[in-house]
Every structure is written in C-alpha cells, then in structure tokens.
mmCIF file of N, CA and C in Angstrom:
data_model
loop_
_atom_site.group_PDB
_atom_site.id
_atom_site.type_symbol
_atom_site.label_atom_id
_atom_site.label_comp_id
_atom_site.label_asym_id
_atom_site.label_seq_id
_atom_site.Cartn_x
_atom_site.Cartn_y
_atom_site.Cartn_z
ATOM 1 N N HIS A 1 -41.805 -68.153 -35.426
ATOM 2 C CA HIS A 1 -42.943 -68.004 -36.293
ATOM 3 C C HIS A 1 -42.947 -66.622 -36.936
ATOM 4 N N VAL A 2 -43.281 -66.578 -38.216
ATOM 5 C CA VAL A 2 -43.354 -65.335 -38.964
ATOM 6 C C VAL A 2 -44.711 -65.261 -39.643
ATOM 7 N N GLN A 3 -45.359 -64.124 -39.515
ATOM 8 C CA GLN A 3 -46.613 -63.880 -40.202
ATOM 9 C C GLN A 3 -46.413 -62.782 -41.227
ATOM 10 N N LEU A 4 -46.945 -62.992 -42.421
ATOM 11 C CA LEU A 4 -46.802 -62.048 -43.515
ATOM 12 C C LEU A 4 -48.180 -61.639 -44.014
ATOM 13 N N VAL A 5 -48.368 -60.345 -44.204
ATOM 14 C CA VAL A 5 -49.634 -59.820 -44.695
ATOM 15 C C VAL A 5 -49.362 -58.900 -45.871
ATOM 16 N N GLU A 6 -49.893 -59.262 -47.036
ATOM 17 C CA GLU A 6 -49.701 -58.465 -48.240
ATOM 18 C C GLU A 6 -50.855 -57.493 -48.442
ATOM 19 N N SER A 7 -50.560 -56.425 -49.152
ATOM 20 C CA SER A 7 -51.572 -55.473 -49.554
ATOM 21 C C SER A 7 -51.072 -54.720 -50.777
ATOM 22 N N GLY A 8 -51.951 -53.983 -51.402
ATOM 23 C CA GLY A 8 -51.563 -53.137 -52.512
ATOM 24 C C GLY A 8 -51.952 -53.647 -53.878
ATOM 25 N N GLY A 9 -52.462 -54.858 -53.946
ATOM 26 C CA GLY A 9 -52.895 -55.375 -55.228
ATOM 27 C C GLY A 9 -54.148 -54.678 -55.703
ATOM 28 N N GLY A 10 -54.475 -54.920 -56.942
ATOM 29 C CA GLY A 10 -55.656 -54.308 -57.514
ATOM 30 C C GLY A 10 -55.616 -54.365 -59.017
ATOM 31 N N LEU A 11 -56.394 -53.495 -59.615
ATOM 32 C CA LEU A 11 -56.510 -53.427 -61.063
ATOM 33 C C LEU A 11 -55.692 -52.264 -61.597
ATOM 34 N N ALA A 12 -54.905 -52.537 -62.610
ATOM 35 C CA ALA A 12 -54.109 -51.506 -63.247
ATOM 36 C C ALA A 12 -54.208 -51.642 -64.755
ATOM 37 N N GLN A 13 -53.990 -50.537 -65.425
ATOM 38 C CA GLN A 13 -53.929 -50.541 -66.880
ATOM 39 C C GLN A 13 -52.540 -50.939 -67.342
ATOM 40 N N ALA A 14 -52.456 -51.517 -68.515
ATOM 41 C CA ALA A 14 -51.156 -51.811 -69.094
ATOM 42 C C ALA A 14 -50.323 -50.537 -69.151
ATOM 43 N N GLY A 15 -49.078 -50.650 -68.734
ATOM 44 C CA GLY A 15 -48.207 -49.497 -68.654
ATOM 45 C C GLY A 15 -48.266 -48.764 -67.336
ATOM 46 N N GLY A 16 -49.210 -49.136 -66.492
ATOM 47 C CA GLY A 16 -49.364 -48.485 -65.209
ATOM 48 C C GLY A 16 -48.460 -49.074 -64.152
ATOM 49 N N SER A 17 -48.689 -48.637 -62.913
ATOM 50 C CA SER A 17 -47.841 -49.042 -61.797
ATOM 51 C C SER A 17 -48.668 -49.404 -60.580
ATOM 52 N N LEU A 18 -48.126 -50.290 -59.778
ATOM 53 C CA LEU A 18 -48.673 -50.639 -58.484
ATOM 54 C C LEU A 18 -47.514 -50.862 -57.524
ATOM 55 N N ARG A 19 -47.768 -50.655 -56.243
ATOM 56 C CA ARG A 19 -46.790 -50.996 -55.226
ATOM 57 C C ARG A 19 -47.414 -51.943 -54.223
ATOM 58 N N LEU A 20 -46.815 -53.110 -54.096
ATOM 59 C CA LEU A 20 -47.252 -54.091 -53.133
ATOM 60 C C LEU A 20 -46.463 -53.941 -51.844
ATOM 61 N N SER A 21 -47.123 -54.209 -50.731
ATOM 62 C CA SER A 21 -46.479 -54.148 -49.431
ATOM 63 C C SER A 21 -46.657 -55.470 -48.715
ATOM 64 N N CYS A 22 -45.666 -55.846 -47.953
ATOM 65 C CA CYS A 22 -45.710 -57.059 -47.152
ATOM 66 C C CYS A 22 -45.200 -56.717 -45.763
ATOM 67 N N VAL A 23 -46.080 -56.780 -44.787
ATOM 68 C CA VAL A 23 -45.717 -56.487 -43.408
ATOM 69 C C VAL A 23 -45.464 -57.789 -42.671
ATOM 70 N N ALA A 24 -44.305 -57.898 -42.081
ATOM 71 C CA ALA A 24 -43.917 -59.096 -41.354
ATOM 72 C C ALA A 24 -44.034 -58.877 -39.854
ATOM 73 N N SER A 25 -44.435 -59.910 -39.164
ATOM 74 C CA SER A 25 -44.484 -59.879 -37.712
ATOM 75 C C SER A 25 -44.023 -61.224 -37.177
ATOM 76 N N GLY A 26 -43.678 -61.251 -35.922
ATOM 77 C CA GLY A 26 -43.177 -62.461 -35.314
ATOM 78 C C GLY A 26 -41.679 -62.379 -35.108
ATOM 79 N N THR A 27 -41.015 -63.478 -35.377
ATOM 80 C CA THR A 27 -39.573 -63.557 -35.166
ATOM 81 C C THR A 27 -38.850 -63.005 -36.383
ATOM 82 N N ILE A 28 -38.880 -61.687 -36.510
ATOM 83 C CA ILE A 28 -38.307 -61.020 -37.676
ATOM 84 C C ILE A 28 -36.818 -61.298 -37.802
ATOM 85 N N SER A 29 -36.140 -61.373 -36.683
ATOM 86 C CA SER A 29 -34.697 -61.564 -36.712
ATOM 87 C C SER A 29 -34.286 -62.894 -37.321
ATOM 88 N N SER A 30 -35.223 -63.822 -37.435
ATOM 89 C CA SER A 30 -34.912 -65.135 -37.980
ATOM 90 C C SER A 30 -34.928 -65.167 -39.505
ATOM 91 N N ILE A 31 -35.447 -64.124 -40.136
ATOM 92 C CA ILE A 31 -35.601 -64.106 -41.589
ATOM 93 C C ILE A 31 -34.263 -63.841 -42.262
ATOM 94 N N ASN A 32 -33.891 -64.726 -43.165
ATOM 95 C CA ASN A 32 -32.649 -64.572 -43.906
ATOM 96 C C ASN A 32 -32.851 -63.847 -45.233
ATOM 97 N N ALA A 33 -34.029 -64.024 -45.818
ATOM 98 C CA ALA A 33 -34.337 -63.370 -47.076
ATOM 99 C C ALA A 33 -35.842 -63.270 -47.226
ATOM 100 N N THR A 34 -36.290 -62.259 -47.941
ATOM 101 C CA THR A 34 -37.699 -62.122 -48.265
ATOM 102 C C THR A 34 -37.843 -61.949 -49.765
ATOM 103 N N GLY A 35 -38.978 -62.356 -50.276
ATOM 104 C CA GLY A 35 -39.174 -62.258 -51.707
ATOM 105 C C GLY A 35 -40.629 -62.187 -52.080
ATOM 106 N N TRP A 36 -40.837 -61.943 -53.349
ATOM 107 C CA TRP A 36 -42.161 -61.942 -53.928
ATOM 108 C C TRP A 36 -42.251 -63.033 -54.978
ATOM 109 N N TYR A 37 -43.302 -63.799 -54.904
ATOM 110 C CA TYR A 37 -43.628 -64.807 -55.892
ATOM 111 C C TYR A 37 -44.973 -64.470 -56.499
ATOM 112 N N ARG A 38 -45.258 -65.053 -57.638
ATOM 113 C CA ARG A 38 -46.569 -64.871 -58.230
ATOM 114 C C ARG A 38 -47.028 -66.165 -58.872
ATOM 115 N N GLN A 39 -48.330 -66.309 -58.944
ATOM 116 C CA GLN A 39 -48.925 -67.474 -59.560
ATOM 117 C C GLN A 39 -50.088 -67.028 -60.429
ATOM 118 N N ALA A 40 -49.930 -67.215 -61.719
ATOM 119 C CA ALA A 40 -50.972 -66.891 -62.676
ATOM 120 C C ALA A 40 -51.894 -68.091 -62.846
ATOM 121 N N PRO A 41 -53.111 -67.865 -63.319
ATOM 122 C CA PRO A 41 -54.031 -68.987 -63.525
ATOM 123 C C PRO A 41 -53.420 -70.066 -64.408
ATOM 124 N N GLY A 42 -53.479 -71.305 -63.940
ATOM 125 C CA GLY A 42 -52.949 -72.417 -64.696
ATOM 126 C C GLY A 42 -51.438 -72.533 -64.688
ATOM 127 N N GLN A 43 -50.772 -71.679 -63.950
ATOM 128 C CA GLN A 43 -49.318 -71.678 -63.912
ATOM 129 C C GLN A 43 -48.809 -72.043 -62.524
ATOM 130 N N GLN A 44 -47.558 -72.469 -62.475
ATOM 131 C CA GLN A 44 -46.921 -72.718 -61.198
ATOM 132 C C GLN A 44 -46.421 -71.409 -60.597
ATOM 133 N N ARG A 45 -46.272 -71.414 -59.295
ATOM 134 C CA ARG A 45 -45.757 -70.246 -58.621
ATOM 135 C C ARG A 45 -44.301 -70.013 -59.024
ATOM 136 N N GLU A 46 -43.962 -68.765 -59.307
ATOM 137 C CA GLU A 46 -42.619 -68.439 -59.741
ATOM 138 C C GLU A 46 -42.052 -67.282 -58.931
ATOM 139 N N LEU A 47 -40.756 -67.303 -58.783
ATOM 140 C CA LEU A 47 -40.067 -66.230 -58.084
ATOM 141 C C LEU A 47 -40.056 -64.977 -58.944
ATOM 142 N N VAL A 48 -40.405 -63.858 -58.341
ATOM 143 C CA VAL A 48 -40.386 -62.569 -59.015
ATOM 144 C C VAL A 48 -39.164 -61.762 -58.601
ATOM 145 N N ALA A 49 -38.959 -61.637 -57.314
ATOM 146 C CA ALA A 49 -37.845 -60.855 -56.790
ATOM 147 C C ALA A 49 -37.532 -61.309 -55.383
ATOM 148 N N VAL A 50 -36.290 -61.155 -54.982
ATOM 149 C CA VAL A 50 -35.874 -61.515 -53.635
ATOM 150 C C VAL A 50 -34.872 -60.482 -53.138
ATOM 151 N N ILE A 51 -34.901 -60.240 -51.852
ATOM 152 C CA ILE A 51 -33.911 -59.378 -51.220
ATOM 153 C C ILE A 51 -33.387 -60.112 -49.995
ATOM 154 N N THR A 52 -32.084 -60.210 -49.888
ATOM 155 C CA THR A 52 -31.470 -60.923 -48.778
ATOM 156 C C THR A 52 -31.370 -60.027 -47.561
ATOM 157 N N ARG A 53 -30.998 -60.633 -46.456
ATOM 158 C CA ARG A 53 -30.830 -59.881 -45.229
ATOM 159 C C ARG A 53 -29.796 -58.767 -45.399
ATOM 160 N N GLY A 54 -28.792 -59.016 -46.229
ATOM 161 C CA GLY A 54 -27.765 -58.027 -46.476
ATOM 162 C C GLY A 54 -28.123 -57.001 -47.528
ATOM 163 N N GLY A 55 -29.282 -57.141 -48.155
ATOM 164 C CA GLY A 55 -29.735 -56.160 -49.118
ATOM 165 C C GLY A 55 -29.487 -56.506 -50.574
ATOM 166 N N THR A 56 -28.925 -57.671 -50.840
ATOM 167 C CA THR A 56 -28.723 -58.087 -52.219
ATOM 168 C C THR A 56 -30.056 -58.448 -52.854
ATOM 169 N N THR A 57 -30.272 -58.014 -54.075
ATOM 170 C CA THR A 57 -31.530 -58.266 -54.765
ATOM 171 C C THR A 57 -31.324 -59.130 -55.994
ATOM 172 N N HIS A 58 -32.374 -59.836 -56.367
ATOM 173 C CA HIS A 58 -32.389 -60.654 -57.567
ATOM 174 C C HIS A 58 -33.778 -60.576 -58.164
ATOM 175 N N TYR A 59 -33.838 -60.546 -59.488
ATOM 176 C CA TYR A 59 -35.104 -60.437 -60.182
ATOM 177 C C TYR A 59 -35.222 -61.483 -61.273
ATOM 178 N N ALA A 60 -36.438 -61.931 -61.487
ATOM 179 C CA ALA A 60 -36.705 -62.758 -62.645
ATOM 180 C C ALA A 60 -36.473 -61.937 -63.909
ATOM 181 N N ASP A 61 -36.011 -62.594 -64.954
ATOM 182 C CA ASP A 61 -35.731 -61.885 -66.196
ATOM 183 C C ASP A 61 -36.964 -61.154 -66.737
ATOM 184 N N SER A 62 -38.130 -61.714 -66.508
ATOM 185 C CA SER A 62 -39.351 -61.146 -67.049
ATOM 186 C C SER A 62 -39.740 -59.817 -66.407
ATOM 187 N N VAL A 63 -39.192 -59.524 -65.236
ATOM 188 C CA VAL A 63 -39.561 -58.291 -64.540
ATOM 189 C C VAL A 63 -38.384 -57.355 -64.337
ATOM 190 N N LYS A 64 -37.190 -57.806 -64.641
ATOM 191 C CA LYS A 64 -36.005 -56.991 -64.419
ATOM 192 C C LYS A 64 -36.097 -55.697 -65.218
ATOM 193 N N GLY A 65 -35.831 -54.600 -64.552
ATOM 194 C CA GLY A 65 -35.941 -53.298 -65.174
ATOM 195 C C GLY A 65 -37.295 -52.657 -65.007
ATOM 196 N N ARG A 66 -38.292 -53.438 -64.618
ATOM 197 C CA ARG A 66 -39.638 -52.919 -64.408
ATOM 198 C C ARG A 66 -40.052 -52.944 -62.944
ATOM 199 N N PHE A 67 -39.633 -53.977 -62.223
ATOM 200 C CA PHE A 67 -40.009 -54.145 -60.817
ATOM 201 C C PHE A 67 -38.817 -53.845 -59.926
ATOM 202 N N THR A 68 -39.099 -53.332 -58.744
ATOM 203 C CA THR A 68 -38.063 -53.057 -57.763
ATOM 204 C C THR A 68 -38.509 -53.549 -56.399
ATOM 205 N N ILE A 69 -37.688 -54.373 -55.777
ATOM 206 C CA ILE A 69 -37.969 -54.830 -54.425
ATOM 207 C C ILE A 69 -37.145 -53.993 -53.455
ATOM 208 N N SER A 70 -37.746 -53.637 -52.346
ATOM 209 C CA SER A 70 -37.063 -52.848 -51.340
ATOM 210 C C SER A 70 -37.585 -53.224 -49.965
ATOM 211 N N ARG A 71 -36.921 -52.723 -48.941
ATOM 212 C CA ARG A 71 -37.277 -53.092 -47.576
ATOM 213 C C ARG A 71 -37.121 -51.907 -46.657
ATOM 214 N N ASP A 72 -38.069 -51.767 -45.747
ATOM 215 C CA ASP A 72 -38.004 -50.765 -44.698
ATOM 216 C C ASP A 72 -37.950 -51.517 -43.378
ATOM 217 N N ASP A 73 -36.766 -51.635 -42.824
ATOM 218 C CA ASP A 73 -36.588 -52.434 -41.615
ATOM 219 C C ASP A 73 -37.323 -51.840 -40.417
ATOM 220 N N ASP A 74 -37.433 -50.529 -40.368
ATOM 221 C CA ASP A 74 -38.115 -49.883 -39.255
ATOM 222 C C ASP A 74 -39.602 -50.236 -39.234
ATOM 223 N N LYS A 75 -40.166 -50.475 -40.414
ATOM 224 C CA LYS A 75 -41.576 -50.816 -40.522
ATOM 225 C C LYS A 75 -41.810 -52.310 -40.721
ATOM 226 N N ASN A 76 -40.735 -53.084 -40.740
ATOM 227 C CA ASN A 76 -40.828 -54.529 -40.988
ATOM 228 C C ASN A 76 -41.623 -54.816 -42.259
ATOM 229 N N THR A 77 -41.344 -54.049 -43.281
ATOM 230 C CA THR A 77 -42.123 -54.116 -44.505
ATOM 231 C C THR A 77 -41.227 -54.286 -45.718
ATOM 232 N N VAL A 78 -41.638 -55.169 -46.607
ATOM 233 C CA VAL A 78 -40.992 -55.355 -47.899
ATOM 234 C C VAL A 78 -41.947 -54.853 -48.970
ATOM 235 N N TYR A 79 -41.407 -54.156 -49.940
ATOM 236 C CA TYR A 79 -42.210 -53.579 -51.004
ATOM 237 C C TYR A 79 -41.833 -54.171 -52.353
ATOM 238 N N LEU A 80 -42.779 -54.166 -53.246
ATOM 239 C CA LEU A 80 -42.523 -54.484 -54.637
ATOM 240 C C LEU A 80 -43.167 -53.398 -55.485
ATOM 241 N N ARG A 81 -42.338 -52.528 -56.036
ATOM 242 C CA ARG A 81 -42.820 -51.501 -56.947
ATOM 243 C C ARG A 81 -42.844 -52.088 -58.349
ATOM 244 N N MET A 82 -43.995 -52.074 -58.958
ATOM 245 C CA MET A 82 -44.181 -52.644 -60.275
ATOM 246 C C MET A 82 -44.520 -51.526 -61.254
ATOM 247 N N ASN A 83 -43.639 -51.299 -62.187
ATOM 248 C CA ASN A 83 -43.844 -50.303 -63.227
ATOM 249 C C ASN A 83 -44.007 -50.979 -64.576
ATOM 250 N N SER A 84 -44.513 -50.221 -65.528
ATOM 251 C CA SER A 84 -44.699 -50.720 -66.895
ATOM 252 C C SER A 84 -45.410 -52.062 -66.901
ATOM 253 N N LEU A 85 -46.499 -52.136 -66.181
ATOM 254 C CA LEU A 85 -47.215 -53.395 -66.036
ATOM 255 C C LEU A 85 -47.753 -53.889 -67.372
ATOM 256 N N ARG A 86 -47.750 -55.190 -67.505
ATOM 257 C CA ARG A 86 -48.250 -55.865 -68.691
ATOM 258 C C ARG A 86 -49.356 -56.830 -68.301
ATOM 259 N N PRO A 87 -50.250 -57.148 -69.223
ATOM 260 C CA PRO A 87 -51.301 -58.118 -68.904
ATOM 261 C C PRO A 87 -50.751 -59.443 -68.388
ATOM 262 N N GLU A 88 -49.599 -59.860 -68.869
ATOM 263 C CA GLU A 88 -49.016 -61.113 -68.412
ATOM 264 C C GLU A 88 -48.494 -61.048 -66.981
ATOM 265 N N ASP A 89 -48.487 -59.866 -66.384
ATOM 266 C CA ASP A 89 -48.148 -59.741 -64.973
ATOM 267 C C ASP A 89 -49.323 -60.102 -64.074
ATOM 268 N N THR A 90 -50.478 -60.298 -64.662
ATOM 269 C CA THR A 90 -51.659 -60.656 -63.890
ATOM 270 C C THR A 90 -51.432 -61.969 -63.149
ATOM 271 N N ALA A 91 -51.601 -61.938 -61.845
ATOM 272 C CA ALA A 91 -51.348 -63.107 -61.013
ATOM 273 C C ALA A 91 -51.698 -62.766 -59.574
ATOM 274 N N VAL A 92 -51.718 -63.790 -58.749
ATOM 275 C CA VAL A 92 -51.740 -63.586 -57.315
ATOM 276 C C VAL A 92 -50.293 -63.489 -56.854
ATOM 277 N N TYR A 93 -49.979 -62.429 -56.160
ATOM 278 C CA TYR A 93 -48.617 -62.194 -55.696
ATOM 279 C C TYR A 93 -48.514 -62.543 -54.219
ATOM 280 N N TYR A 94 -47.494 -63.320 -53.888
ATOM 281 C CA TYR A 94 -47.289 -63.801 -52.528
ATOM 282 C C TYR A 94 -45.966 -63.302 -51.971
ATOM 283 N N CYS A 95 -45.995 -62.874 -50.745
ATOM 284 C CA CYS A 95 -44.782 -62.530 -50.027
ATOM 285 C C CYS A 95 -44.224 -63.781 -49.370
ATOM 286 N N ASN A 96 -42.914 -63.887 -49.360
ATOM 287 C CA ASN A 96 -42.234 -65.054 -48.808
ATOM 288 C C ASN A 96 -41.139 -64.619 -47.851
ATOM 289 N N ALA A 97 -41.008 -65.358 -46.778
ATOM 290 C CA ALA A 97 -39.904 -65.162 -45.844
ATOM 291 C C ALA A 97 -39.162 -66.473 -45.686
ATOM 292 N N HIS A 98 -37.874 -66.433 -45.920
ATOM 293 C CA HIS A 98 -37.029 -67.613 -45.832
ATOM 294 C C HIS A 98 -36.329 -67.606 -44.480
ATOM 295 N N VAL A 99 -36.604 -68.634 -43.701
ATOM 296 C CA VAL A 99 -36.119 -68.694 -42.329
ATOM 297 C C VAL A 99 -35.268 -69.943 -42.147
ATOM 298 N N PRO A 100 -33.990 -69.788 -41.881
ATOM 299 C CA PRO A 100 -33.159 -70.972 -41.633
ATOM 300 C C PRO A 100 -33.493 -71.591 -40.282
ATOM 301 N N VAL A 101 -33.657 -72.890 -40.294
ATOM 302 C CA VAL A 101 -33.886 -73.640 -39.066
ATOM 303 C C VAL A 101 -32.575 -74.173 -38.526
ATOM 304 N N GLY A 102 -31.723 -74.580 -39.416
ATOM 305 C CA GLY A 102 -30.387 -75.041 -39.087
ATOM 306 C C GLY A 102 -29.455 -74.664 -40.213
ATOM 307 N N ILE A 103 -28.275 -75.223 -40.171
ATOM 308 C CA ILE A 103 -27.296 -74.907 -41.200
ATOM 309 C C ILE A 103 -27.758 -75.361 -42.577
ATOM 310 N N THR A 104 -28.419 -76.506 -42.634
ATOM 311 C CA THR A 104 -28.825 -77.085 -43.916
ATOM 312 C C THR A 104 -30.332 -77.180 -44.093
ATOM 313 N N VAL A 105 -31.104 -76.670 -43.155
ATOM 314 C CA VAL A 105 -32.552 -76.759 -43.221
ATOM 315 C C VAL A 105 -33.155 -75.369 -43.076
ATOM 316 N N ALA A 106 -34.184 -75.088 -43.867
ATOM 317 C CA ALA A 106 -34.851 -73.798 -43.803
ATOM 318 C C ALA A 106 -36.353 -73.980 -43.982
ATOM 319 N N TYR A 107 -37.097 -72.985 -43.556
ATOM 320 C CA TYR A 107 -38.543 -72.996 -43.695
ATOM 321 C C TYR A 107 -38.994 -71.718 -44.379
ATOM 322 N N ASP A 108 -39.996 -71.857 -45.235
ATOM 323 C CA ASP A 108 -40.551 -70.716 -45.943
ATOM 324 C C ASP A 108 -41.941 -70.375 -45.419
ATOM 325 N N TYR A 109 -42.118 -69.124 -45.028
ATOM 326 C CA TYR A 109 -43.430 -68.613 -44.644
ATOM 327 C C TYR A 109 -44.033 -67.847 -45.809
ATOM 328 N N TRP A 110 -45.353 -67.889 -45.897
ATOM 329 C CA TRP A 110 -46.056 -67.268 -47.010
ATOM 330 C C TRP A 110 -47.187 -66.386 -46.530
ATOM 331 N N GLY A 111 -47.394 -65.302 -47.235
ATOM 332 C CA GLY A 111 -48.556 -64.477 -46.998
ATOM 333 C C GLY A 111 -49.776 -65.060 -47.676
ATOM 334 N N GLN A 112 -50.897 -64.388 -47.532
ATOM 335 C CA GLN A 112 -52.155 -64.893 -48.069
ATOM 336 C C GLN A 112 -52.317 -64.617 -49.557
ATOM 337 N N GLY A 113 -51.507 -63.743 -50.094
ATOM 338 C CA GLY A 113 -51.573 -63.392 -51.496
ATOM 339 C C GLY A 113 -52.411 -62.156 -51.746
ATOM 340 N N THR A 114 -52.047 -61.410 -52.758
ATOM 341 C CA THR A 114 -52.818 -60.251 -53.179
ATOM 342 C C THR A 114 -52.936 -60.278 -54.697
ATOM 343 N N GLN A 115 -54.141 -60.069 -55.182
ATOM 344 C CA GLN A 115 -54.420 -60.185 -56.609
ATOM 345 C C GLN A 115 -53.974 -58.935 -57.352
ATOM 346 N N VAL A 116 -53.242 -59.142 -58.418
ATOM 347 C CA VAL A 116 -52.869 -58.070 -59.336
ATOM 348 C C VAL A 116 -53.456 -58.403 -60.694
ATOM 349 N N THR A 117 -54.251 -57.503 -61.220
ATOM 350 C CA THR A 117 -54.859 -57.691 -62.526
ATOM 351 C C THR A 117 -54.492 -56.514 -63.415
ATOM 352 N N VAL A 118 -53.924 -56.817 -64.561
ATOM 353 C CA VAL A 118 -53.501 -55.789 -65.507
ATOM 354 C C VAL A 118 -54.319 -55.943 -66.779
ATOM 355 N N SER A 119 -55.036 -54.916 -67.125
ATOM 356 C CA SER A 119 -55.871 -54.942 -68.313
ATOM 357 C C SER A 119 -55.157 -54.258 -69.467
ATOM 358 N N SER A 120 -55.492 -54.680 -70.662
ATOM 359 C CA SER A 120 -54.889 -54.100 -71.856
ATOM 360 C C SER A 120 -55.711 -52.956 -72.410
#
C-alpha cells in the first residue's frame, strides 16, 4: 500500500511559479515510477510529468521547458516545479505512484489532489 499527500498548490499570477510536493508513505520500495497529472474543469485527467525509479523523466509537450519534476529519496518526496505559469495550467494536480503487482499487472495510487489556479 502507498499513500500520497500533495501540497503546494494555490493561486499564482501568470508568469509566476509554484512548487508542488508529494510525500509518499507505505511500501515505497514497490513504486516503479511517480508522476504528476492534472485535471482542469470539464477536461479529462492528463499526464503532466513522470519520473521513473531510475530517474528518467518525461513531460507533456504543453509543460516541457516550464515544469520540472524531481525526487528526494531521503524525504520520500516528489516535486513539481512549475515556472512561467499560464492560466491554462489551472487544474487540480494529482500525484501518482505506479506500482507493479506482477510482470504484466500494475496498480496506480493517487493523492487527494491540490488546486492550482493561475490568474491572468
């Protein structure tokens, strides 16, 4: 079992920055990858960034160059630094942990979400 708790959301001005944090607890060693997703009003949840157990990162095209995902293993924390924020970044941001159950089966754990609102 993995529990994820996000923090750091809030209100920012366009062009501003925020840093989101996701603290994981439980069976940390079981996590193969962690990521950030977001869901805007009326939209489906979309992948924003992911970091694998080995440290490889991937970003959605819409945030590449502006957002940075990182991890502090000592603190069991994943971060999402968001720079050059735009109003379209407004969404609830969710932390995700991808946990393999078997070779071909995996389970995704989710945090409660943290609201990010960017005003123009």
